[in-house]
Amino acid sequence: MNPWSVQTLVPLPVLVPLFAAGLALALHRYERAQRIISVTALSVVVAAAAGLLVAARDAPVVIDVGGWAAPVGVNLVADPLAALMLLVSGVVLLCVLLYSMAQGIADGGGRAAPAVQDSEAIRRILEAQDPDADEARRRGVLPVAIFHPTYLILAAGVADAFLAGDLFNLFVGFEILLAASYVLLTLGGTVERIRAGSVYVVVALLSSIIFLLAVGLTYAATGTVNMAQLAERLPDVEPGIRLGIQALLLLAFGIKAAIFPLSAWLPDSYPTAPAPVTAVFAGLLTKVGVYAILRTQTLLFPRNEVVEVVLLVLALATMLVGILGAVAQDDVKRLLSFTLVSHIGYMIFGVALATAASTAAAIFYVVHHITVQTALFLVVGLVERRTGTTSLERLGGLAALAPGLAVLFFVPTMNLAGVPPLSGFLGKVGLLEAGVLDGSALAWVLVTGSVVTSLLTLYAVIRAWNKAFWQPAPEDFRPPDETRLPWGMIGPTAALVGIGVALTVVAGPLYDYAEHAANVVMGDAVYVDAVFPDGAPRGTGESDDVTSEEGGP
């Protein structure tokens, strides 16, 4: 491989954050250095993803890690879908990082929120106990600043999941990001966070066990876990075993994506975390599960009418149960958590229809939802910082108190509800058109359910905006004395809100790219030919050098 070819970009989204995490951990006493390392690493990830987005349009970019040929070696595949997800996730992770750093600085130092808020309290105790101690001595007993290393490991896990060319590496990617998420979700160690984090950890471990069981069964049935090779071998597997593998993978990914009835853990887990952590979890982590469903259903199990019907029913249930839960909430964080569950149903709707049009619409909707949902949780973090609460019963009059905040909340909520001509509307129209073209009775039920869900989403978010921003504040409403929000927190939030709006402006080219990505993931020959360019699997357990010398494959 030419060391400076486009293939050089493929491992960077995984390797750079991992290397930066180790460096940030080694420099845990130097918060400014940690900030520089983190921002630089994620900027490199964004640049590499942008390069791959362009390069992958012509053909998927593949590398064999260590020079060992697939399927024995590990290969990373950057096709249009993976490249698009890498770019969106990189931008979101960078914006949330900038937001969290500004929050930490505003709270009194880089060691403060959201990384280790208790560090500042410990520092004050140490100062009281020994006023003469120098700063170096105090730093020696402070907890290690783990936010930056953990956040970078999370970014590496997300990138690895998107680039994985085999099921086991996909499992490894999930485990990397989940291990980091356990730490981030329980930062601060409050009773509420530990309780919610415990549920999250148990559910995540259960899904990991199911995923690992599916990987083992897949290898036993086919002799490989390489996805390109599986696309060729799975059709020859006995139908009952193939259905069992498919069901196990869907169950594991369904838990991670929070599909009903596997979504009960989410509304209680995410809202307890610090605002930036909740934002990146809600916006991104569930979409990694959706991505895994999309990848495996299109490449490994292209058509199965029974499974498609089950997915359509689950998509409808996810939409309706989620949005009915949102309507019943009086806390903005919990309301958004339920809308998150509800809108996962739209994406599963697109996957279940299993056509190029529906898959393209699902991909477009995933991109839209990642940016909008993350932006909304960041805005809610600003609301909580300005008022000290996210309860709709205690909020009011924010439109007069903080008009800029009212705009930042209003725009993405309208986008989430699908108000024309925003990107949420365009994504929903694409899914509805695909449902109408399908023409089945169940598809029409989903079309109706999608419209109802969209209207109820509009009702829920308008009700929240009206209570928090428009109606007079309750008499006992006493916001904190601080009147100005840090610009460092407002800037990344406004940027994500702007990106959500910009998706409307570039909807044409973006939809074209989503259609191209859908055609690639549904046309397994493109993916297989990219991984095995010589027309047959090279998987002999030998390195590229050996296979080349022997005139392989």
Coordinates of C-alpha atoms in Angstrom, one line a residue:
M1 CA 0.0 0.0 0.0
N2 CA 1.3 3.4 -0.9
P3 CA 1.9 5.1 2.5
W4 CA 0.4 8.4 1.2
S5 CA -2.5 7.1 -0.8
V6 CA -6.2 7.6 0.1
Q7 CA -6.0 4.3 1.9
T8 CA -3.8 6.0 4.5
L9 CA -6.9 8.0 5.6
V10 CA -8.9 4.8 6.5
P11 CA -7.4 3.9 9.9
L12 CA -6.9 7.5 11.1
P13 CA -10.4 7.9 12.6
V14 CA -9.6 5.0 14.9
L15 CA -5.8 5.3 15.5
V16 CA -5.6 9.1 16.1
P17 CA -8.2 9.2 18.9
L18 CA -6.7 6.1 20.6
F19 CA -3.2 7.6 20.5
A20 CA -4.5 10.9 21.6
A21 CA -6.3 9.3 24.5
G22 CA -3.1 7.7 25.8
L23 CA -1.3 11.0 25.4
A24 CA -4.1 12.9 27.2
L25 CA -4.0 10.4 30.1
A26 CA -0.3 10.8 30.4
L27 CA -0.7 14.5 30.6
H28 CA -3.7 14.5 33.0
R29 CA -2.1 17.2 35.2
Y30 CA -2.1 19.7 32.3
E31 CA -5.6 20.5 31.4
R32 CA -4.7 22.9 28.6
A33 CA -2.5 20.2 26.9
Q34 CA -5.5 17.8 27.2
R35 CA -7.8 20.3 25.5
I36 CA -5.3 20.9 22.7
I37 CA -4.8 17.2 22.2
S38 CA -8.5 16.4 22.1
V39 CA -9.4 19.2 19.7
T40 CA -6.5 18.4 17.4
A41 CA -7.3 14.6 17.3
L42 CA -11.0 15.1 16.5
S43 CA -10.1 17.8 13.9
V44 CA -7.9 15.2 12.2
V45 CA -10.8 12.7 12.4
V46 CA -13.1 15.2 10.7
A47 CA -10.6 16.0 8.0
A48 CA -9.9 12.3 7.3
A49 CA -13.6 11.5 7.2
A50 CA -14.1 14.4 4.7
G51 CA -11.4 13.0 2.5
L52 CA -12.9 9.5 2.7
L53 CA -16.4 10.9 1.8
V54 CA -15.0 12.1 -1.5
A55 CA -12.8 9.1 -2.2
A56 CA -15.5 6.5 -1.4
R57 CA -17.9 8.0 -3.9
D58 CA -16.1 6.3 -6.7
A59 CA -15.5 3.0 -4.9
P60 CA -15.2 1.7 -1.3
V61 CA -11.7 2.2 0.1
V62 CA -10.4 -0.9 1.8
I63 CA -7.3 -1.7 3.8
D64 CA -6.0 -4.9 5.3
V65 CA -4.7 -4.1 8.8
G66 CA -1.1 -5.2 9.2
G67 CA -1.0 -6.4 5.6
W68 CA -2.9 -9.6 6.4
A69 CA -5.5 -10.5 3.8
A70 CA -9.2 -10.9 4.7
P71 CA -10.8 -12.9 6.0
V72 CA -8.0 -14.0 8.4
G73 CA -6.8 -10.4 8.7
V74 CA -8.8 -7.5 9.9
N75 CA -10.0 -5.2 7.1
L76 CA -11.5 -1.7 7.4
V77 CA -14.0 -0.7 4.7
A78 CA -14.9 3.0 4.0
D79 CA -17.8 2.8 1.6
P80 CA -20.1 5.8 1.1
L81 CA -22.3 4.9 4.0
A82 CA -19.4 4.5 6.5
A83 CA -17.7 7.6 5.2
L84 CA -20.8 9.7 5.6
M85 CA -21.4 8.4 9.2
L86 CA -17.8 9.1 10.0
L87 CA -18.0 12.7 8.9
V88 CA -21.3 13.4 10.7
S89 CA -20.1 11.7 13.9
G90 CA -16.8 13.5 13.8
V91 CA -18.4 16.9 13.5
V92 CA -20.8 16.1 16.3
L93 CA -18.1 14.8 18.6
L94 CA -16.0 17.9 18.0
C95 CA -18.8 20.3 18.7
V96 CA -19.8 18.5 21.9
L97 CA -16.1 18.5 23.0
L98 CA -15.9 22.3 22.5
Y99 CA -19.1 22.7 24.4
S100 CA -17.9 20.6 27.3
M101 CA -14.5 22.3 27.5
A102 CA -16.2 25.7 27.6
Q103 CA -18.5 24.4 30.4
G104 CA -15.5 23.2 32.3
I105 CA -13.6 26.5 31.9
A106 CA -16.7 28.5 32.9
D107 CA -17.0 26.4 36.0
G108 CA -13.6 27.2 37.1
G109 CA -11.0 25.2 35.2
G110 CA -10.5 22.4 32.8
R111 CA -10.7 19.8 35.6
A112 CA -14.2 20.9 36.4
A113 CA -17.5 19.9 34.7
P114 CA -18.3 17.7 33.0
A115 CA -15.2 15.7 33.5
V116 CA -14.6 15.6 37.2
Q117 CA -16.8 18.2 38.8
D118 CA -15.8 16.9 42.2
S119 CA -12.2 17.8 41.6
E120 CA -12.8 21.4 42.3
A121 CA -14.6 20.6 45.5
I122 CA -11.7 18.4 46.5
R123 CA -9.3 21.2 45.6
R124 CA -11.1 23.6 47.9
I125 CA -11.0 21.0 50.8
L126 CA -7.3 20.6 50.3
E127 CA -6.7 24.3 50.3
A128 CA -8.7 24.6 53.6
Q129 CA -6.7 21.8 55.1
D130 CA -3.3 23.0 54.0
P131 CA -3.3 26.6 52.7
D132 CA 0.5 26.5 52.4
A133 CA 0.7 23.5 50.1
D134 CA 1.9 24.3 46.6
E135 CA -0.1 23.6 43.4
A136 CA 2.0 20.7 42.4
R137 CA 1.3 18.9 45.7
R138 CA -2.4 19.5 45.4
R139 CA -2.5 18.2 41.8
G140 CA -0.8 15.0 43.0
V141 CA -3.8 14.0 45.1
L142 CA -6.5 15.2 42.7
P143 CA -8.4 12.5 40.7
V144 CA -7.0 11.9 37.3
A145 CA -8.8 14.0 34.7
I146 CA -10.4 11.2 32.8
F147 CA -13.0 13.0 30.6
H148 CA -10.7 13.7 27.7
P149 CA -9.1 10.2 27.4
T150 CA -12.5 8.6 27.8
Y151 CA -14.1 10.8 25.3
L152 CA -11.4 10.1 22.7
I153 CA -11.7 6.3 23.3
L154 CA -15.5 6.7 22.7
A155 CA -14.7 8.5 19.4
A156 CA -12.3 5.7 18.4
G157 CA -14.9 3.0 19.2
V158 CA -17.6 4.8 17.1
A159 CA -15.2 5.1 14.1
D160 CA -14.2 1.4 14.4
A161 CA -17.8 0.3 14.4
F162 CA -18.5 2.3 11.2
L163 CA -15.3 1.0 9.4
A164 CA -15.5 -2.6 10.6
G165 CA -15.4 -5.1 7.7
D166 CA -16.1 -8.1 9.8
L167 CA -18.6 -8.9 12.6
F168 CA -16.0 -9.5 15.3
N169 CA -14.3 -6.1 14.7
L170 CA -17.8 -4.6 14.8
F171 CA -18.2 -6.3 18.2
V172 CA -14.9 -4.8 19.3
G173 CA -15.9 -1.4 18.1
F174 CA -19.1 -1.6 20.2
E175 CA -17.2 -2.8 23.2
I176 CA -14.7 0.1 23.0
L177 CA -17.4 2.7 22.8
L178 CA -19.5 1.0 25.5
A179 CA -16.6 0.8 27.9
A180 CA -16.0 4.5 27.5
S181 CA -19.7 5.2 27.8
Y182 CA -19.9 3.4 31.2
V183 CA -17.4 5.9 32.6
L184 CA -18.9 9.0 30.9
L185 CA -22.4 8.2 32.1
T186 CA -21.4 7.9 35.7
L187 CA -19.1 10.9 35.9
G188 CA -19.4 12.7 39.2
G189 CA -20.6 9.5 40.9
T190 CA -23.9 10.8 42.2
V191 CA -26.4 8.3 43.5
E192 CA -28.8 9.1 40.6
R193 CA -26.1 8.6 38.0
I194 CA -24.8 5.4 39.5
R195 CA -28.3 4.0 39.6
A196 CA -29.0 4.9 36.0
G197 CA -25.6 3.9 35.0
S198 CA -26.0 0.4 36.6
V199 CA -29.1 -0.2 34.5
Y200 CA -27.3 1.0 31.4
V201 CA -24.3 -1.3 32.0
V202 CA -26.5 -4.4 32.6
V203 CA -28.5 -3.8 29.5
A204 CA -25.3 -3.1 27.4
L205 CA -23.7 -6.3 28.7
L206 CA -26.7 -8.3 27.9
S207 CA -26.7 -7.0 24.3
S208 CA -23.0 -7.7 24.0
I209 CA -23.4 -11.3 25.1
I210 CA -26.2 -11.8 22.5
F211 CA -23.9 -10.1 19.9
L212 CA -21.0 -12.4 20.8
L213 CA -23.3 -15.4 20.6
A214 CA -24.4 -14.4 17.2
V215 CA -20.8 -14.0 16.1
G216 CA -19.9 -17.4 17.3
L217 CA -22.9 -19.0 15.6
T218 CA -22.1 -17.2 12.4
Y219 CA -18.6 -18.6 12.4
A220 CA -19.8 -22.1 13.2
A221 CA -22.2 -22.0 10.3
T222 CA -20.1 -20.3 7.7
G223 CA -16.4 -20.5 8.8
T224 CA -16.0 -16.8 8.6
V225 CA -17.1 -13.5 10.2
N226 CA -15.9 -11.3 7.3
M227 CA -18.9 -9.5 6.0
A228 CA -18.0 -9.6 2.3
Q229 CA -17.5 -13.4 2.6
L230 CA -20.6 -13.8 4.6
A231 CA -22.6 -12.0 1.9
E232 CA -21.6 -14.9 -0.4
R233 CA -21.8 -17.8 2.1
L234 CA -24.9 -17.1 4.1
P235 CA -27.4 -17.8 1.2
D236 CA -26.1 -21.4 1.3
V237 CA -26.7 -21.8 5.0
E238 CA -29.8 -23.8 6.1
P239 CA -32.7 -21.3 6.3
G240 CA -33.5 -22.0 10.0
I241 CA -29.9 -21.3 11.1
R242 CA -29.7 -18.2 8.9
L243 CA -32.9 -16.9 10.5
G244 CA -31.5 -17.6 13.9
I245 CA -28.3 -15.7 13.2
Q246 CA -30.3 -12.8 11.8
A247 CA -32.7 -12.7 14.8
L248 CA -29.8 -12.7 17.3
L249 CA -28.0 -9.9 15.5
L250 CA -31.3 -7.9 15.3
L251 CA -31.9 -8.5 19.0
A252 CA -28.4 -7.3 19.9
F253 CA -28.5 -4.2 17.7
G254 CA -32.1 -3.5 18.6
I255 CA -31.1 -3.1 22.2
K256 CA -28.3 -0.7 21.3
A257 CA -30.6 1.2 18.9
A258 CA -33.4 1.4 21.5
I259 CA -36.1 -0.2 19.4
F260 CA -39.4 -0.9 21.2
P261 CA -39.8 -3.0 23.4
L262 CA -36.0 -3.0 24.0
S263 CA -35.9 0.8 24.7
A264 CA -37.2 1.0 28.3
W265 CA -33.7 1.6 29.6
L266 CA -33.0 4.8 27.6
P267 CA -35.4 7.5 29.1
D268 CA -34.1 6.7 32.6
S269 CA -30.4 6.4 31.7
Y270 CA -29.5 9.3 29.4
P271 CA -31.1 12.3 31.2
T272 CA -29.0 11.8 34.4
A273 CA -25.7 12.3 32.7
P274 CA -23.9 15.7 32.3
A275 CA -25.5 17.7 29.4
P276 CA -22.7 17.1 26.8
V277 CA -22.6 13.4 27.6
T278 CA -26.3 13.1 27.2
A279 CA -26.1 15.0 23.9
V280 CA -23.5 12.8 22.3
F281 CA -25.2 9.6 23.6
A282 CA -28.6 10.6 22.4
G283 CA -27.4 12.0 19.1
L284 CA -24.9 9.4 18.2
L285 CA -24.7 6.1 20.1
T286 CA -28.2 4.9 19.3
K287 CA -27.4 5.6 15.6
V288 CA -24.4 3.2 15.8
G289 CA -27.0 0.5 16.5
V290 CA -29.2 1.7 13.6
Y291 CA -26.1 1.6 11.4
A292 CA -25.3 -2.0 12.4
I293 CA -28.9 -3.0 11.6
L294 CA -28.7 -1.2 8.2
R295 CA -25.3 -2.7 7.3
T296 CA -26.2 -6.3 8.2
Q297 CA -29.8 -6.3 6.9
T298 CA -28.7 -5.0 3.5
L299 CA -25.5 -6.8 3.0
L300 CA -25.9 -10.1 4.8
F301 CA -29.7 -10.7 4.8
P302 CA -30.9 -8.7 1.8
R303 CA -34.6 -10.0 1.7
N304 CA -36.6 -11.9 4.2
E305 CA -40.3 -11.1 4.1
V306 CA -41.0 -12.4 7.6
V307 CA -38.2 -10.3 9.2
E308 CA -39.3 -7.3 7.2
V309 CA -42.9 -7.6 8.5
V310 CA -41.6 -7.9 12.1
L311 CA -39.4 -4.9 11.6
L312 CA -42.3 -2.9 10.2
V313 CA -44.4 -3.7 13.2
L314 CA -41.6 -2.9 15.6
A315 CA -41.0 0.4 13.7
L316 CA -44.6 1.4 14.2
A317 CA -44.6 0.4 17.9
T318 CA -41.3 2.3 18.4
M319 CA -42.8 5.5 16.8
L320 CA -46.1 5.5 18.7
V321 CA -45.0 4.3 22.1
G322 CA -42.0 6.7 22.1
I323 CA -44.1 9.7 21.1
L324 CA -46.9 8.9 23.5
G325 CA -44.3 8.8 26.3
A326 CA -42.9 12.1 25.1
V327 CA -46.3 13.8 25.3
A328 CA -46.8 12.7 28.9
Q329 CA -43.5 14.2 30.1
D330 CA -43.0 17.4 32.2
D331 CA -39.3 17.4 32.0
V332 CA -37.5 18.5 28.8
K333 CA -34.7 16.0 29.0
R334 CA -37.1 13.1 29.4
L335 CA -39.3 14.5 26.7
L336 CA -36.4 14.6 24.2
S337 CA -35.3 11.1 25.3
F338 CA -38.8 9.7 24.4
T339 CA -38.7 11.6 21.1
L340 CA -35.3 10.0 20.4
V341 CA -36.9 6.5 20.9
S342 CA -39.8 7.5 18.7
H343 CA -37.7 8.7 15.8
I344 CA -35.6 5.6 15.8
G345 CA -38.8 4.1 14.4
Y346 CA -38.6 6.2 11.3
M347 CA -35.1 4.8 10.5
I348 CA -36.2 1.2 11.1
F349 CA -39.2 1.9 8.8
G350 CA -36.8 2.7 6.0
V351 CA -34.6 -0.4 6.7
A352 CA -37.7 -2.7 6.9
L353 CA -39.0 -1.7 3.5
A354 CA -35.7 -2.9 2.1
T355 CA -35.8 -0.9 -1.2
A356 CA -33.1 1.5 -2.5
A357 CA -35.4 4.5 -2.0
S358 CA -36.4 3.6 1.6
T359 CA -32.7 2.9 2.5
A360 CA -31.6 6.2 1.0
A361 CA -34.3 8.0 3.0
A362 CA -33.3 6.2 6.2
I363 CA -29.7 7.2 5.7
F364 CA -30.7 10.8 5.1
Y365 CA -32.9 10.7 8.2
V366 CA -30.0 9.3 10.3
V367 CA -27.8 12.2 9.3
H368 CA -30.5 14.7 10.0
H369 CA -31.4 13.2 13.4
I370 CA -27.9 12.9 14.7
T371 CA -27.3 16.7 14.3
V372 CA -30.7 17.8 15.4
Q373 CA -31.0 15.6 18.5
T374 CA -27.5 16.5 19.6
A375 CA -28.2 20.2 19.2
L376 CA -31.4 19.9 21.2
F377 CA -29.7 18.3 24.2
L378 CA -27.0 20.9 24.1
V379 CA -29.7 23.6 24.1
V380 CA -31.4 22.0 27.1
G381 CA -28.0 22.0 28.8
L382 CA -27.9 25.8 28.3
V383 CA -31.5 26.0 29.7
E384 CA -30.5 24.1 32.8
R385 CA -27.4 26.2 33.3
R386 CA -29.4 29.4 32.9
T387 CA -32.3 28.4 35.1
G388 CA -31.1 25.5 37.2
T389 CA -33.9 23.2 36.1
T390 CA -35.4 21.4 33.1
S391 CA -38.8 20.8 34.6
L392 CA -41.6 22.4 32.6
E393 CA -43.6 23.0 35.7
R394 CA -40.9 25.2 37.1
L395 CA -39.8 27.0 33.9
G396 CA -41.5 30.0 32.2
G397 CA -40.8 33.3 30.5
L398 CA -37.5 32.3 29.0
A399 CA -38.3 34.1 25.7
A400 CA -38.0 37.4 27.5
L401 CA -35.2 36.3 29.8
A402 CA -33.0 34.7 27.1
P403 CA -34.4 35.4 23.6
G404 CA -31.3 33.9 21.9
L405 CA -31.9 30.6 23.8
A406 CA -35.5 30.6 22.7
V407 CA -34.4 30.7 19.0
L408 CA -31.8 28.0 19.6
F409 CA -34.5 25.8 21.0
F410 CA -37.2 26.6 18.5
V411 CA -35.4 25.9 15.3
P412 CA -34.2 22.3 16.0
T413 CA -37.6 21.4 17.5
M414 CA -39.3 22.5 14.3
N415 CA -36.8 20.5 12.4
L416 CA -37.3 17.5 14.6
A417 CA -41.1 17.7 14.1
G418 CA -40.7 17.8 10.3
V419 CA -42.0 21.3 9.6
P420 CA -41.5 22.2 5.9
P421 CA -39.0 22.9 4.3
L422 CA -36.5 21.7 7.0
S423 CA -34.4 18.5 6.6
G424 CA -36.7 16.6 9.0
F425 CA -39.6 17.2 6.6
L426 CA -37.5 16.1 3.6
G427 CA -36.4 12.9 5.4
K428 CA -39.9 12.0 6.4
V429 CA -41.3 12.7 2.9
G430 CA -38.7 10.3 1.5
L431 CA -39.7 7.6 3.9
L432 CA -43.4 8.2 3.2
E433 CA -42.9 8.0 -0.5
A434 CA -41.0 4.8 -0.1
G435 CA -43.9 3.4 1.9
V436 CA -46.5 4.5 -0.6
L437 CA -44.5 2.9 -3.4
D438 CA -44.4 -0.3 -1.4
G439 CA -48.1 -0.3 -1.5
S440 CA -48.7 -3.1 1.1
A441 CA -51.4 -2.7 3.7
L442 CA -48.8 -2.7 6.5
A443 CA -46.7 -0.1 4.7
W444 CA -49.8 2.2 4.5
V445 CA -50.3 1.7 8.2
L446 CA -46.7 2.8 8.8
V447 CA -47.3 5.8 6.5
T448 CA -50.3 6.8 8.6
G449 CA -48.4 6.1 11.9
S450 CA -45.5 8.2 10.7
V451 CA -47.8 11.2 10.0
V452 CA -49.5 10.8 13.4
T453 CA -46.1 10.6 15.1
S454 CA -44.9 13.7 13.3
L455 CA -48.0 15.6 14.4
L456 CA -47.6 14.4 18.0
T457 CA -43.9 15.4 18.0
L458 CA -45.0 18.9 16.9
Y459 CA -47.5 19.0 19.7
A460 CA -45.0 17.8 22.3
V461 CA -42.2 20.3 21.3
I462 CA -44.6 23.2 20.9
R463 CA -46.1 22.5 24.3
A464 CA -42.6 22.4 25.8
W465 CA -41.6 25.6 24.1
N466 CA -44.8 27.3 25.1
K467 CA -44.4 26.3 28.8
A468 CA -40.7 27.1 29.1
F469 CA -40.3 30.1 26.9
W470 CA -43.7 31.8 26.2
Q471 CA -45.9 31.4 29.3
P472 CA -45.3 33.6 32.3
A473 CA -42.9 32.1 34.8
P474 CA -44.2 30.6 38.0
E475 CA -44.2 32.9 41.0
D476 CA -41.5 30.8 42.8
F477 CA -39.3 30.7 39.7
R478 CA -35.9 32.1 40.8
P479 CA -33.2 31.7 38.1
P480 CA -29.6 31.9 39.2
D481 CA -28.0 35.3 39.4
E482 CA -25.7 34.6 36.5
T483 CA -27.1 36.3 33.5
R484 CA -24.7 35.5 30.6
L485 CA -24.1 32.0 29.2
P486 CA -20.5 31.3 28.1
W487 CA -20.0 32.0 24.4
G488 CA -17.9 28.9 24.3
M489 CA -21.0 26.8 25.0
I490 CA -23.3 28.9 22.8
G491 CA -21.0 28.7 19.8
P492 CA -20.9 24.9 19.3
T493 CA -24.6 24.7 20.0
A494 CA -25.4 27.4 17.4
A495 CA -23.1 25.6 15.0
L496 CA -25.0 22.3 15.3
V497 CA -28.3 24.1 15.0
G498 CA -26.9 25.8 11.9
I499 CA -25.7 22.5 10.5
G500 CA -29.2 21.1 11.0
V501 CA -30.6 24.0 8.9
A502 CA -27.8 23.7 6.4
L503 CA -28.8 20.1 5.7
T504 CA -32.0 21.6 4.2
V505 CA -29.9 23.9 1.9
V506 CA -27.7 21.0 0.7
A507 CA -30.5 18.4 0.8
G508 CA -30.3 17.8 -3.0
P509 CA -26.6 16.8 -3.0
L510 CA -26.9 15.0 0.3
Y511 CA -29.9 13.0 -0.8
D512 CA -28.0 12.1 -4.0
Y513 CA -25.1 10.8 -1.9
A514 CA -27.5 8.9 0.4
E515 CA -29.0 7.3 -2.7
H516 CA -25.5 6.3 -3.9
A517 CA -24.7 4.9 -0.5
A518 CA -27.9 3.0 -0.5
N519 CA -27.2 1.5 -3.9
V520 CA -23.7 0.4 -2.7
V521 CA -24.9 -1.2 0.5
M522 CA -27.8 -3.0 -1.2
G523 CA -25.7 -4.1 -4.2
D524 CA -23.5 -6.5 -2.3
A525 CA -21.3 -7.1 -5.4
V526 CA -19.8 -3.6 -5.0
Y527 CA -18.8 -4.2 -1.4
V528 CA -17.6 -7.7 -2.1
D529 CA -15.6 -6.7 -5.1
A530 CA -13.9 -3.9 -3.1
V531 CA -12.9 -6.3 -0.3
F532 CA -11.9 -9.1 -2.7
P533 CA -10.9 -7.2 -5.9
D534 CA -9.5 -10.3 -7.6
G535 CA -12.9 -11.9 -7.7
A536 CA -12.4 -14.6 -5.1
P537 CA -11.7 -14.6 -1.4
R538 CA -8.0 -14.3 -0.6
G539 CA -8.6 -15.8 2.8
T540 CA -5.8 -18.3 3.2
G541 CA -4.3 -16.9 6.4
E542 CA -1.3 -15.6 4.4
S543 CA -0.1 -12.0 4.1
D544 CA -0.5 -9.8 1.1
D545 CA 3.2 -10.3 0.3
V546 CA 2.8 -14.1 0.1
T547 CA -0.4 -14.0 -2.0
S548 CA 1.2 -11.6 -4.4
E549 CA 4.3 -13.7 -4.8
E550 CA 2.2 -16.7 -5.5
G551 CA 0.0 -14.8 -7.9
G552 CA -2.9 -15.1 -5.5
P553 CA -5.7 -15.0 -4.7

